[in-house]
Amino acid sequence: MASPTFADLLLERAGDGHPALRFEDETYSWAQAVAAARTRAALLPDACPEPPGRPRHVGVLLENVPEYVFWIFAAALGRATVVGVNPTRRGAELAADVRHTDCDLIVTDTAHLPLLDALGEEFPADRILVVDSAAYEASLRAAAGRAAGRAAGRAADGADRGDPGDPGARPDDRLLLLFTSGSTGAPKAVACGQGRLAAIAERSAMMGIERDSVTYVAMPLFHGNAVMANLAMAVHAGATVALRRRFSASGFLPDVRRFGVTYFNYVGRALAYILATPERPDDHDNTLWCAFGTEASAQDMAGFARRFGCRIIEGYGSSEGAISLRKTPDSPPDALGVAPPDVEVAVLDPGTGRECPRARFDASGALLNPGEAIGELAGLNAGAAFEGYYKDPEADAERVRGGTYWSGDLGYRDEAGYFYFAGRGADRLRVDSENFAAAPVERILSRWPAVVMCAVYPVPDPRTGDQVMAALELHDGTAFDADGFAAFLAAQPDLGTKWAPRFVRVVRQMPLTATGKVHKRPLRRLLWEPADGQRVWVRPGRALAYEPLTAGHVEALRAEFAEHGRDHALGTL
């Protein structure tokens, strides 16, 4: 039996009257959603010719609205590729994304249309479909007529395909190009084929998504988490998807109650923001059953489960999809968990390619050997599962070497075999010749009750290596208590001897990528300089004592860099 495609899963819903999408005051059945997809697939040949040697690339520049879903479905039925265009990118960056992915057609609305001005006259105006325009509605009416005629032909032939004369989708058809979050480097366009998305969709039962489930999509559809960990699984189960244009912490619980949400997906710090909203005695009164996501702290997972009475499934994965890790009931609270039975995951030394020694902890849980235990998470038999980045052979070669998939993420593994996340590849610090990663330090700082979220990252040391800097976003109305912070650090038994931040920046709002992950690059570029009213504190000596950073401190720091010939280090961030 041939491997299923995502188009196959959709066609199983063609006559299904169960609610598929709920958006604001609109509701669409699965039959209506598939019909809408067929109409848009019928529109494709007139909207743009098929380029030689590859499928049509349809850039979608929209918020989470039904049209976005219809175009993903249309691409599956019409054997096209959807490019998720990130609306938070601007100007030359957005234009470069569109050019790099060879978009033949762009689907947008009047609100986002000005963002395409960055393309100038190089992109034909007739290749831009504006979904809230009269011209688009007219095009859909004409395409619907063609789709109806084709449906009649399919019925007469006893066939049911997305496009007449088309042999049907194949598992290796490229369905999606999804940009990575860009939290530590330039975003890359990850390919996802029809077969891989169908295989992911079939895991719906593992997530507790069933026919009567209502899944909540508030994470952006241009990112893999929303499509793979929610929408695709809902298609497989025939469940109902509740769409929100964009994530809102204050709107979360009202939406859950309005739509009867049972499952939602999250990325990054979404749980922290929801927990930062005022707690009410009736928060537990909701329909939530399960949430799945990545990168939430153990404290946030426990707090969310307690407050809202739902199960949290935390895992490790990426848009590349080559390796994944899942928590088991007996996983330690801070662990990512273990690998699936069919994937061999290890922690490798990037320099030698050898497996790193297992992590050792003291009685308080402090990591005793970070320098040797922390390495790169790698899939030893997962290279073939990576479908590649679009037109980026250098990045492909960096990911897959000798059949091994190198994730670019740091981690360590304990003696029992549980994996732990230690940060992105750029999150390694070297302080006084000691190597360690940012994530364990962040886990400690996130325990401070005043903190909504934190980021730990290296800034250059005037002599050699790095110094530890932390950015803290505090609860509304909370002032930074330097003495209280120092006392908190002193009381943490698992705080490494080099881990206490030398500098602390208090931010009104943490810079985030469009997918809710902390964006550290703009923080690192600021060094210690105050910016936009932000205050910075410094620990000038060995003692755990912080004082406000002054112009005098900054002048002395820069003089020290010059004295030791390290001025160049300030320009490499």
Coordinates of C-alpha atoms in Angstrom, one line a residue:
M1 CA 0.0 0.0 0.0
A2 CA 1.4 3.4 -1.0
S3 CA 2.2 5.9 1.8
P4 CA -0.6 8.4 2.4
T5 CA -0.2 12.0 1.4
F6 CA -1.7 15.0 3.2
A7 CA -4.0 15.4 0.1
D8 CA -5.3 11.9 0.8
L9 CA -6.3 12.9 4.4
L10 CA -8.1 16.0 3.1
L11 CA -10.1 14.1 0.5
E12 CA -11.4 11.8 3.2
R13 CA -13.0 14.9 4.6
A14 CA -14.7 16.0 1.3
G15 CA -18.2 14.9 2.4
D16 CA -17.8 15.5 6.2
G17 CA -20.3 17.9 7.7
H18 CA -18.6 18.1 11.1
P19 CA -17.3 21.6 12.0
A20 CA -13.7 22.1 10.7
L21 CA -12.9 25.7 11.4
R22 CA -14.3 28.3 13.8
F23 CA -13.0 31.8 13.5
E24 CA -14.6 34.7 15.3
D25 CA -18.3 34.5 14.2
E26 CA -17.6 32.1 11.3
T27 CA -17.9 28.4 11.1
Y28 CA -16.9 26.1 8.2
S29 CA -17.6 22.3 7.9
W30 CA -14.9 20.0 6.7
A31 CA -16.9 19.6 3.4
Q32 CA -16.9 23.4 3.0
A33 CA -13.2 23.7 3.8
V34 CA -12.3 21.0 1.2
A35 CA -14.6 22.7 -1.3
A36 CA -12.9 26.0 -0.6
A37 CA -9.5 24.4 -1.1
R38 CA -10.6 22.9 -4.5
T39 CA -11.8 26.3 -5.6
R40 CA -8.4 27.9 -4.8
A41 CA -6.6 25.0 -6.4
A42 CA -8.7 25.6 -9.6
L43 CA -7.6 29.2 -9.4
L44 CA -3.9 28.4 -9.5
P45 CA -3.4 27.7 -13.2
D46 CA -5.0 31.0 -14.2
A47 CA -3.2 32.9 -11.4
C48 CA 0.3 31.9 -12.5
P49 CA 1.9 29.4 -14.9
E50 CA 3.6 26.4 -13.4
P51 CA 7.4 26.9 -13.6
P52 CA 9.6 24.3 -15.2
G53 CA 11.1 21.7 -12.9
R54 CA 9.2 22.5 -9.7
P55 CA 5.8 23.1 -8.3
R56 CA 4.2 26.6 -8.0
H57 CA 5.3 28.5 -4.9
V58 CA 2.5 30.3 -3.2
G59 CA 3.6 32.8 -0.6
V60 CA 1.0 33.4 2.1
L61 CA 1.3 36.7 4.0
L62 CA -1.7 36.6 6.3
E63 CA -2.6 36.3 10.0
N64 CA -4.3 33.1 11.2
V65 CA -7.5 33.4 9.2
P66 CA -9.5 30.8 7.3
E67 CA -8.0 31.9 4.0
Y68 CA -4.6 30.7 5.2
V69 CA -5.9 27.3 6.0
F70 CA -7.7 27.1 2.7
W71 CA -4.5 27.8 0.8
I72 CA -2.5 25.2 2.7
F73 CA -5.3 22.7 1.7
A74 CA -5.4 24.0 -1.9
A75 CA -1.6 23.5 -2.2
A76 CA -2.0 19.9 -1.1
L77 CA -4.8 19.2 -3.6
G78 CA -3.2 21.2 -6.4
R79 CA 0.4 19.9 -5.8
A80 CA 1.7 23.3 -5.1
T81 CA 4.0 24.6 -2.3
V82 CA 2.9 27.1 0.3
V83 CA 5.7 29.5 1.5
G84 CA 4.9 30.9 5.0
V85 CA 5.9 34.5 4.8
N86 CA 6.6 36.0 8.2
P87 CA 4.7 39.3 8.5
T88 CA 6.9 40.5 11.4
R89 CA 9.8 40.8 9.0
R90 CA 10.0 44.1 7.1
G91 CA 11.7 45.8 4.1
A92 CA 14.7 44.2 2.7
E93 CA 14.4 41.1 4.9
L94 CA 10.9 40.3 3.8
A95 CA 11.8 40.9 0.2
A96 CA 14.8 38.6 0.5
D97 CA 12.5 35.8 1.9
V98 CA 10.2 36.1 -1.1
R99 CA 13.0 36.2 -3.6
H100 CA 14.9 33.3 -2.0
T101 CA 11.8 31.0 -2.0
D102 CA 10.9 31.9 -5.6
C103 CA 7.3 32.8 -4.9
D104 CA 5.3 32.7 -8.0
L105 CA 2.1 34.0 -6.4
I106 CA 1.5 35.9 -3.1
V107 CA -1.8 35.7 -1.2
T108 CA -2.3 38.6 1.2
D109 CA -4.8 41.2 2.4
T110 CA -5.1 45.0 2.4
A111 CA -3.6 45.2 5.9
H112 CA -0.4 43.4 4.8
L113 CA -0.2 44.6 1.2
P114 CA 2.1 47.6 2.1
L115 CA 4.7 45.2 3.3
L116 CA 5.2 44.0 -0.3
D117 CA 6.3 47.6 -1.4
A118 CA 9.8 46.4 -0.5
L119 CA 9.7 44.2 -3.6
G120 CA 9.3 47.3 -5.8
E121 CA 8.3 46.5 -9.4
E122 CA 10.1 43.2 -9.6
F123 CA 7.0 41.3 -8.5
P124 CA 4.1 41.5 -11.0
A125 CA 1.0 43.1 -9.5
D126 CA -1.2 40.5 -11.2
R127 CA 0.6 37.8 -9.2
I128 CA -0.7 39.3 -5.9
L129 CA -4.1 38.1 -4.7
V130 CA -5.7 40.4 -2.1
V131 CA -8.2 38.2 -0.3
D132 CA -10.5 41.0 0.9
S133 CA -10.8 42.6 -2.5
A134 CA -13.7 42.4 -5.0
A135 CA -11.3 41.2 -7.7
Y136 CA -10.4 38.2 -5.5
E137 CA -14.1 37.3 -4.9
A138 CA -14.8 37.5 -8.6
S139 CA -11.8 35.2 -9.3
L140 CA -13.1 32.7 -6.7
R141 CA -16.5 32.6 -8.3
A142 CA -15.1 31.8 -11.7
A143 CA -12.8 29.2 -10.2
A144 CA -15.7 27.7 -8.2
G145 CA -17.5 27.1 -11.5
R146 CA -14.5 25.3 -13.0
A147 CA -14.1 23.3 -9.8
A148 CA -17.8 22.3 -9.9
G149 CA -17.4 21.1 -13.5
R150 CA -14.3 19.1 -12.6
A151 CA -16.1 17.5 -9.7
A152 CA -18.9 16.4 -12.0
G153 CA -16.3 14.9 -14.2
R154 CA -14.7 13.1 -11.3
A155 CA -18.0 11.7 -10.2
A156 CA -18.7 10.4 -13.7
D157 CA -15.3 8.8 -13.8
G158 CA -15.6 7.4 -10.3
A159 CA -12.4 9.2 -9.3
D160 CA -11.8 11.8 -6.6
R161 CA -8.6 13.8 -7.2
G162 CA -7.6 17.4 -6.4
D163 CA -7.1 18.4 -10.0
P164 CA -8.4 16.5 -13.1
G165 CA -5.8 15.0 -15.3
D166 CA -3.4 15.2 -12.3
P167 CA -2.0 11.8 -11.3
G168 CA -2.5 12.7 -7.6
A169 CA -0.2 14.0 -5.0
R170 CA 2.9 12.0 -4.1
P171 CA 4.5 11.6 -0.7
D172 CA 7.7 13.4 -1.9
D173 CA 5.8 16.4 -3.2
R174 CA 7.1 19.5 -1.4
L175 CA 4.0 21.0 0.3
L176 CA 5.5 23.6 2.7
L177 CA 8.4 25.9 2.9
L178 CA 8.5 27.0 6.6
F179 CA 11.1 29.5 7.8
T180 CA 13.0 28.7 11.0
S181 CA 12.4 31.1 13.8
G182 CA 15.7 32.9 13.4
S183 CA 16.3 33.2 17.1
T184 CA 20.1 32.8 16.8
G185 CA 20.7 33.2 13.0
A186 CA 19.2 34.1 9.7
P187 CA 15.9 32.2 9.0
K188 CA 16.2 29.3 6.6
A189 CA 13.3 27.8 4.6
V190 CA 12.7 24.2 5.7
A191 CA 11.0 21.8 3.2
C192 CA 8.1 19.6 4.4
G193 CA 6.6 17.1 1.9
Q194 CA 3.1 15.7 1.7
G195 CA 4.2 12.3 3.1
R196 CA 6.0 13.8 6.1
L197 CA 3.0 16.0 7.0
A198 CA 0.6 13.0 6.6
A199 CA 2.8 10.9 8.9
I200 CA 2.9 13.7 11.5
A201 CA -0.9 14.1 11.2
E202 CA -1.4 10.4 12.1
R203 CA 0.0 11.0 15.6
S204 CA -3.2 12.8 16.5
A205 CA -4.3 10.1 18.9
M206 CA -0.9 10.4 20.8
M207 CA -1.9 14.0 21.5
G208 CA -5.4 13.1 22.6
I209 CA -6.9 14.7 19.5
E210 CA -10.1 12.9 18.6
R211 CA -13.2 13.6 16.5
D212 CA -14.9 15.6 19.3
S213 CA -11.8 17.6 20.1
V214 CA -11.5 21.4 19.6
T215 CA -7.9 22.5 18.9
Y216 CA -6.8 26.1 19.3
V217 CA -4.4 27.7 16.8
A218 CA -3.0 31.0 18.1
M219 CA 0.6 30.3 17.2
P220 CA 1.4 31.6 13.7
L221 CA 0.5 29.3 10.8
F222 CA 3.7 30.4 8.9
H223 CA 5.6 28.3 11.5
G224 CA 5.8 24.5 11.6
N225 CA 4.5 24.2 15.2
A226 CA 1.0 25.4 14.3
V227 CA 0.7 23.3 11.2
M228 CA 2.4 20.1 12.4
A229 CA 1.4 20.0 16.1
N230 CA -2.2 21.1 15.5
L231 CA -3.8 21.7 12.1
A232 CA -2.5 18.6 10.4
M233 CA -3.5 16.4 13.3
A234 CA -7.0 17.9 13.4
V235 CA -7.4 17.0 9.7
H236 CA -6.5 13.4 10.4
A237 CA -9.0 13.2 13.4
G238 CA -11.7 15.3 11.7
A239 CA -11.6 17.5 14.8
T240 CA -12.6 21.2 15.0
V241 CA -9.9 23.9 14.8
A242 CA -10.5 27.3 16.5
L243 CA -8.4 30.0 14.9
R244 CA -7.2 33.2 16.5
R245 CA -5.5 35.9 14.3
R246 CA -2.6 36.1 16.7
F247 CA -1.7 35.0 20.2
S248 CA -3.1 37.0 23.1
A249 CA -2.4 36.1 26.7
S250 CA -5.5 38.0 28.0
G251 CA -7.7 36.5 25.2
F252 CA -6.6 32.9 25.8
L253 CA -9.0 31.8 28.5
P254 CA -12.0 33.6 27.0
D255 CA -11.3 31.8 23.7
V256 CA -11.0 28.5 25.4
R257 CA -14.4 29.0 27.0
R258 CA -16.1 30.4 23.9
F259 CA -15.0 27.6 21.6
G260 CA -14.8 24.8 24.1
V261 CA -11.1 24.3 23.4
T262 CA -9.7 20.9 24.5
Y263 CA -6.1 21.1 23.0
F264 CA -3.7 23.8 22.1
N265 CA -0.1 24.0 20.9
Y266 CA 2.5 26.6 22.1
V267 CA 6.1 27.6 21.4
G268 CA 8.5 29.5 23.5
R269 CA 7.2 31.7 26.3
A270 CA 3.5 31.6 25.6
L271 CA 2.7 29.8 28.9
A272 CA 4.7 32.4 30.9
Y273 CA 2.7 35.2 29.4
I274 CA -0.6 33.5 30.1
L275 CA 0.5 32.8 33.7
A276 CA 1.4 36.5 34.0
T277 CA -2.3 37.5 33.6
P278 CA -4.2 38.0 36.9
E279 CA -5.3 34.7 38.4
R280 CA -8.9 34.2 39.2
P281 CA -10.6 31.6 41.4
D282 CA -12.6 30.1 38.4
D283 CA -9.6 29.6 36.1
H284 CA -10.0 25.9 36.6
D285 CA -13.5 26.1 35.1
N286 CA -12.6 25.4 31.4
T287 CA -12.7 22.6 28.8
L288 CA -8.9 22.2 28.4
W289 CA -7.6 18.7 28.4
C290 CA -4.1 18.9 26.9
A291 CA -1.4 21.3 25.6
F292 CA 1.7 20.4 23.6
G293 CA 4.7 22.6 23.1
T294 CA 8.4 23.3 23.5
E295 CA 10.7 25.4 25.6
A296 CA 8.4 26.1 28.6
S297 CA 10.2 26.0 32.0
A298 CA 9.4 23.3 34.5
Q299 CA 7.9 26.0 36.8
D300 CA 5.6 27.3 34.0
M301 CA 4.4 23.8 33.1
A302 CA 3.6 23.0 36.7
G303 CA 2.0 26.3 37.3
F304 CA -0.1 26.1 34.2
A305 CA -1.3 22.6 34.9
R306 CA -2.3 23.6 38.4
R307 CA -4.0 26.8 37.5
F308 CA -6.0 25.5 34.4
G309 CA -6.3 21.8 35.3
C310 CA -4.9 20.4 32.0
R311 CA -2.1 18.1 31.0
I312 CA 1.1 19.5 29.6
I313 CA 3.1 17.5 27.0
E314 CA 6.4 19.1 26.6
G315 CA 8.7 17.9 23.8
Y316 CA 11.7 18.8 21.7
G317 CA 11.5 19.2 18.0
S318 CA 12.0 21.6 15.1
S319 CA 10.6 22.4 11.7
E320 CA 13.4 20.3 10.2
G321 CA 11.7 17.3 11.8
A322 CA 14.6 14.9 11.9
I323 CA 14.7 14.2 15.6
S324 CA 12.3 14.6 18.5
L325 CA 12.3 14.0 22.2
R326 CA 9.3 13.4 24.4
K327 CA 8.7 13.5 28.2
T328 CA 7.7 10.3 29.8
P329 CA 5.9 10.1 33.1
D330 CA 9.1 9.4 35.0
S331 CA 11.2 12.1 33.2
P332 CA 12.9 14.5 35.6
P333 CA 11.1 17.9 35.7
D334 CA 13.8 19.8 33.8
A335 CA 14.5 17.0 31.2
L336 CA 13.3 17.0 27.6
G337 CA 12.7 13.3 27.9
V338 CA 13.8 10.4 25.7
A339 CA 13.9 9.7 21.9
P340 CA 11.3 7.6 20.1
P341 CA 12.2 3.9 19.8
D342 CA 13.1 4.2 16.1
V343 CA 15.5 7.2 16.4
E344 CA 19.0 7.0 17.8
V345 CA 19.8 10.4 19.5
A346 CA 23.1 11.2 21.2
V347 CA 25.0 14.2 22.5
L348 CA 28.1 14.6 20.4
D349 CA 31.2 16.7 20.7
P350 CA 31.1 18.9 17.5
G351 CA 34.9 18.9 17.3
T352 CA 35.5 15.2 17.5
G353 CA 32.2 13.7 16.6
R354 CA 32.4 11.4 19.7
E355 CA 29.7 11.0 22.3
C356 CA 30.0 13.3 25.3
P357 CA 30.3 11.8 28.8
R358 CA 27.0 11.5 30.7
A359 CA 26.0 14.4 32.9
R360 CA 26.8 14.1 36.7
F361 CA 24.9 16.1 39.3
D362 CA 25.5 16.9 43.0
A363 CA 23.0 16.3 45.7
S364 CA 21.3 19.7 45.0
G365 CA 20.9 18.9 41.3
A366 CA 23.7 21.1 40.0
L367 CA 25.5 19.9 36.9
L368 CA 29.0 19.0 37.9
N369 CA 30.6 18.5 34.5
P370 CA 29.1 21.0 32.0
G371 CA 32.3 21.4 30.1
E372 CA 32.5 17.7 29.0
A373 CA 28.8 16.7 29.2
I374 CA 27.3 19.5 27.0
G375 CA 27.4 18.9 23.3
E376 CA 25.2 19.0 20.2
L377 CA 22.0 17.0 20.0
A378 CA 22.3 14.7 17.0
G379 CA 20.3 11.9 15.3
L380 CA 22.7 9.1 14.5
N381 CA 20.2 7.5 12.1
A382 CA 18.1 10.5 11.2
G383 CA 20.0 12.1 8.3
A384 CA 17.6 10.7 5.7
A385 CA 14.5 12.2 7.5
F386 CA 15.7 15.7 6.9
E387 CA 14.1 17.1 3.7
G388 CA 16.6 19.9 3.4
Y389 CA 16.6 23.7 3.3
Y390 CA 15.4 25.4 0.1
K391 CA 18.4 26.4 -2.1
D392 CA 20.9 26.3 0.8
P393 CA 23.3 23.4 0.2
E394 CA 25.8 24.8 2.7
A395 CA 23.2 24.7 5.5
D396 CA 22.2 21.2 4.4
A397 CA 25.8 20.1 4.6
E398 CA 26.1 21.6 8.1
R399 CA 23.0 19.7 9.3
V400 CA 23.7 16.2 7.8
R401 CA 27.2 14.8 7.9
G402 CA 27.9 11.1 7.3
G403 CA 24.3 10.2 7.7
T404 CA 24.1 11.9 11.1
Y405 CA 21.7 14.8 11.6
W406 CA 23.3 17.6 13.7
S407 CA 20.5 19.7 15.3
G408 CA 22.6 22.8 16.1
D409 CA 21.1 22.7 19.6
L410 CA 23.1 22.1 22.8
G411 CA 22.1 19.4 25.3
Y412 CA 23.3 16.8 27.8
R413 CA 22.2 13.4 28.9
D414 CA 22.1 11.9 32.3
E415 CA 23.1 8.4 33.4
A416 CA 19.5 7.2 33.1
G417 CA 19.4 8.3 29.5
Y418 CA 17.2 11.4 29.8
F419 CA 18.1 14.4 27.6
Y420 CA 18.3 18.0 28.7
F421 CA 18.2 21.2 26.6
A422 CA 21.2 23.5 27.1
G423 CA 20.4 26.2 24.6
R424 CA 20.9 27.0 20.9
G425 CA 24.3 26.6 19.3
A426 CA 25.0 30.3 20.0
D427 CA 24.1 30.0 23.7
R428 CA 27.4 28.5 24.9
L429 CA 29.4 30.7 27.3
R430 CA 33.1 30.6 28.3
V431 CA 33.8 32.4 31.6
D432 CA 37.2 32.1 33.3
S433 CA 38.0 29.1 31.1
E434 CA 34.8 27.3 32.1
N435 CA 32.4 26.3 29.4
F436 CA 28.7 26.1 30.1
A437 CA 25.3 26.7 28.4
A438 CA 22.7 29.3 28.9
A439 CA 19.6 27.1 29.5
P440 CA 20.6 25.8 32.9
V441 CA 21.2 29.3 34.2
E442 CA 17.9 30.5 32.7
R443 CA 16.1 27.7 34.5
I444 CA 17.5 29.0 37.8
L445 CA 16.7 32.7 37.1
S446 CA 13.1 31.8 36.1
R447 CA 12.5 30.6 39.7
W448 CA 12.7 34.2 41.0
P449 CA 9.1 35.1 41.7
A450 CA 9.4 38.6 40.2
V451 CA 10.4 37.2 36.8
V452 CA 7.9 36.7 33.9
M453 CA 10.7 35.5 31.6
C454 CA 14.5 35.7 31.3
A455 CA 17.3 35.4 28.8
V456 CA 20.9 34.6 29.5
Y457 CA 23.6 35.3 26.9
P458 CA 27.3 36.0 26.6
V459 CA 28.8 39.5 26.3
P460 CA 32.6 39.9 25.7
D461 CA 35.0 40.0 28.6
P462 CA 37.6 42.8 28.4
R463 CA 40.4 40.2 28.7
T464 CA 39.2 36.9 27.3
G465 CA 36.1 34.9 26.8
D466 CA 32.7 36.0 28.0
Q467 CA 30.8 37.5 30.9
V468 CA 27.3 36.4 31.8
M469 CA 24.5 38.8 31.1
A470 CA 20.8 38.3 31.8
A471 CA 17.8 40.2 30.6
L472 CA 14.7 40.0 32.9
E473 CA 11.1 40.9 32.2
L474 CA 9.4 41.4 35.5
H475 CA 5.7 41.2 36.4
D476 CA 3.8 44.5 35.8
G477 CA 4.5 47.1 38.5
T478 CA 7.4 45.2 39.9
A479 CA 10.7 47.1 40.3
F480 CA 14.0 45.4 40.2
D481 CA 15.2 44.7 43.8
A482 CA 19.0 44.3 43.4
D483 CA 19.5 43.1 47.0
G484 CA 16.6 40.7 46.7
F485 CA 17.9 39.3 43.4
A486 CA 21.4 38.8 45.0
A487 CA 19.9 37.1 48.0
F488 CA 17.9 34.8 45.7
L489 CA 21.0 33.8 43.7
A490 CA 22.9 33.1 46.9
A491 CA 20.2 30.7 48.0
Q492 CA 20.3 28.6 44.8
P493 CA 22.3 25.4 45.6
D494 CA 22.6 24.5 41.9
L495 CA 24.0 27.9 40.7
G496 CA 27.4 27.2 39.2
T497 CA 30.3 29.2 40.5
K498 CA 30.6 31.1 37.2
W499 CA 26.9 31.4 36.4
A500 CA 25.8 34.5 38.4
P501 CA 25.1 37.3 35.9
R502 CA 27.7 40.0 35.7
F503 CA 25.2 42.3 34.1
V504 CA 21.4 42.4 34.4
R505 CA 19.2 44.3 32.0
V506 CA 15.5 44.9 33.0
V507 CA 13.3 45.1 29.9
R508 CA 9.7 46.2 29.7
Q509 CA 9.0 43.5 27.2
M510 CA 11.3 40.7 26.1
P511 CA 12.2 40.8 22.4
L512 CA 10.6 37.8 20.8
T513 CA 10.7 36.1 17.4
A514 CA 7.3 35.8 15.6
T515 CA 6.9 32.4 17.1
G516 CA 7.3 33.5 20.7
K517 CA 10.9 32.5 21.2
V518 CA 13.3 34.9 22.9
H519 CA 15.3 36.9 20.4
K520 CA 18.7 37.3 21.9
R521 CA 20.6 38.9 19.1
P522 CA 19.3 42.4 19.6
L523 CA 20.0 42.1 23.3
R524 CA 23.6 41.0 22.7
R525 CA 24.1 43.9 20.3
L526 CA 23.2 46.4 23.1
L527 CA 26.1 45.1 25.2
W528 CA 25.6 46.8 28.6
E529 CA 24.5 50.2 27.2
P530 CA 21.1 51.4 28.6
A531 CA 18.5 51.7 25.8
D532 CA 14.9 52.9 25.5
G533 CA 14.7 53.6 29.2
Q534 CA 15.9 50.2 30.2
R535 CA 18.1 50.1 33.3
V536 CA 21.2 47.9 33.6
W537 CA 22.8 46.7 36.8
V538 CA 26.3 45.4 37.3
R539 CA 28.1 43.2 39.7
P540 CA 31.5 44.9 39.8
G541 CA 33.3 42.4 42.1
R542 CA 33.2 38.8 43.1
A543 CA 30.5 39.4 45.8
L544 CA 26.8 38.9 44.9
A545 CA 26.1 42.6 45.1
Y546 CA 24.5 44.6 42.2
E547 CA 24.5 48.4 41.6
P548 CA 23.1 50.5 38.8
L549 CA 25.4 50.7 35.8
T550 CA 26.6 54.3 35.3
A551 CA 28.3 56.2 32.5
G552 CA 31.5 55.8 34.6
H553 CA 31.2 52.0 34.5
V554 CA 30.8 52.0 30.8
E555 CA 33.7 54.3 30.2
A556 CA 35.9 52.1 32.4
L557 CA 34.8 49.0 30.6
R558 CA 35.6 50.4 27.2
A559 CA 39.0 51.6 28.5
E560 CA 39.7 48.1 29.7
F561 CA 38.9 46.6 26.3
A562 CA 41.2 49.1 24.7
E563 CA 44.0 48.3 27.2
H564 CA 43.9 44.6 26.4
G565 CA 43.5 45.0 22.6
R566 CA 40.0 43.6 22.7
D567 CA 38.1 46.4 21.0
H568 CA 37.4 44.1 18.1
A569 CA 35.3 41.9 20.3
L570 CA 32.7 44.6 20.7
G571 CA 32.0 44.7 17.0
T572 CA 31.3 41.0 16.5
L573 CA 27.9 40.6 18.1

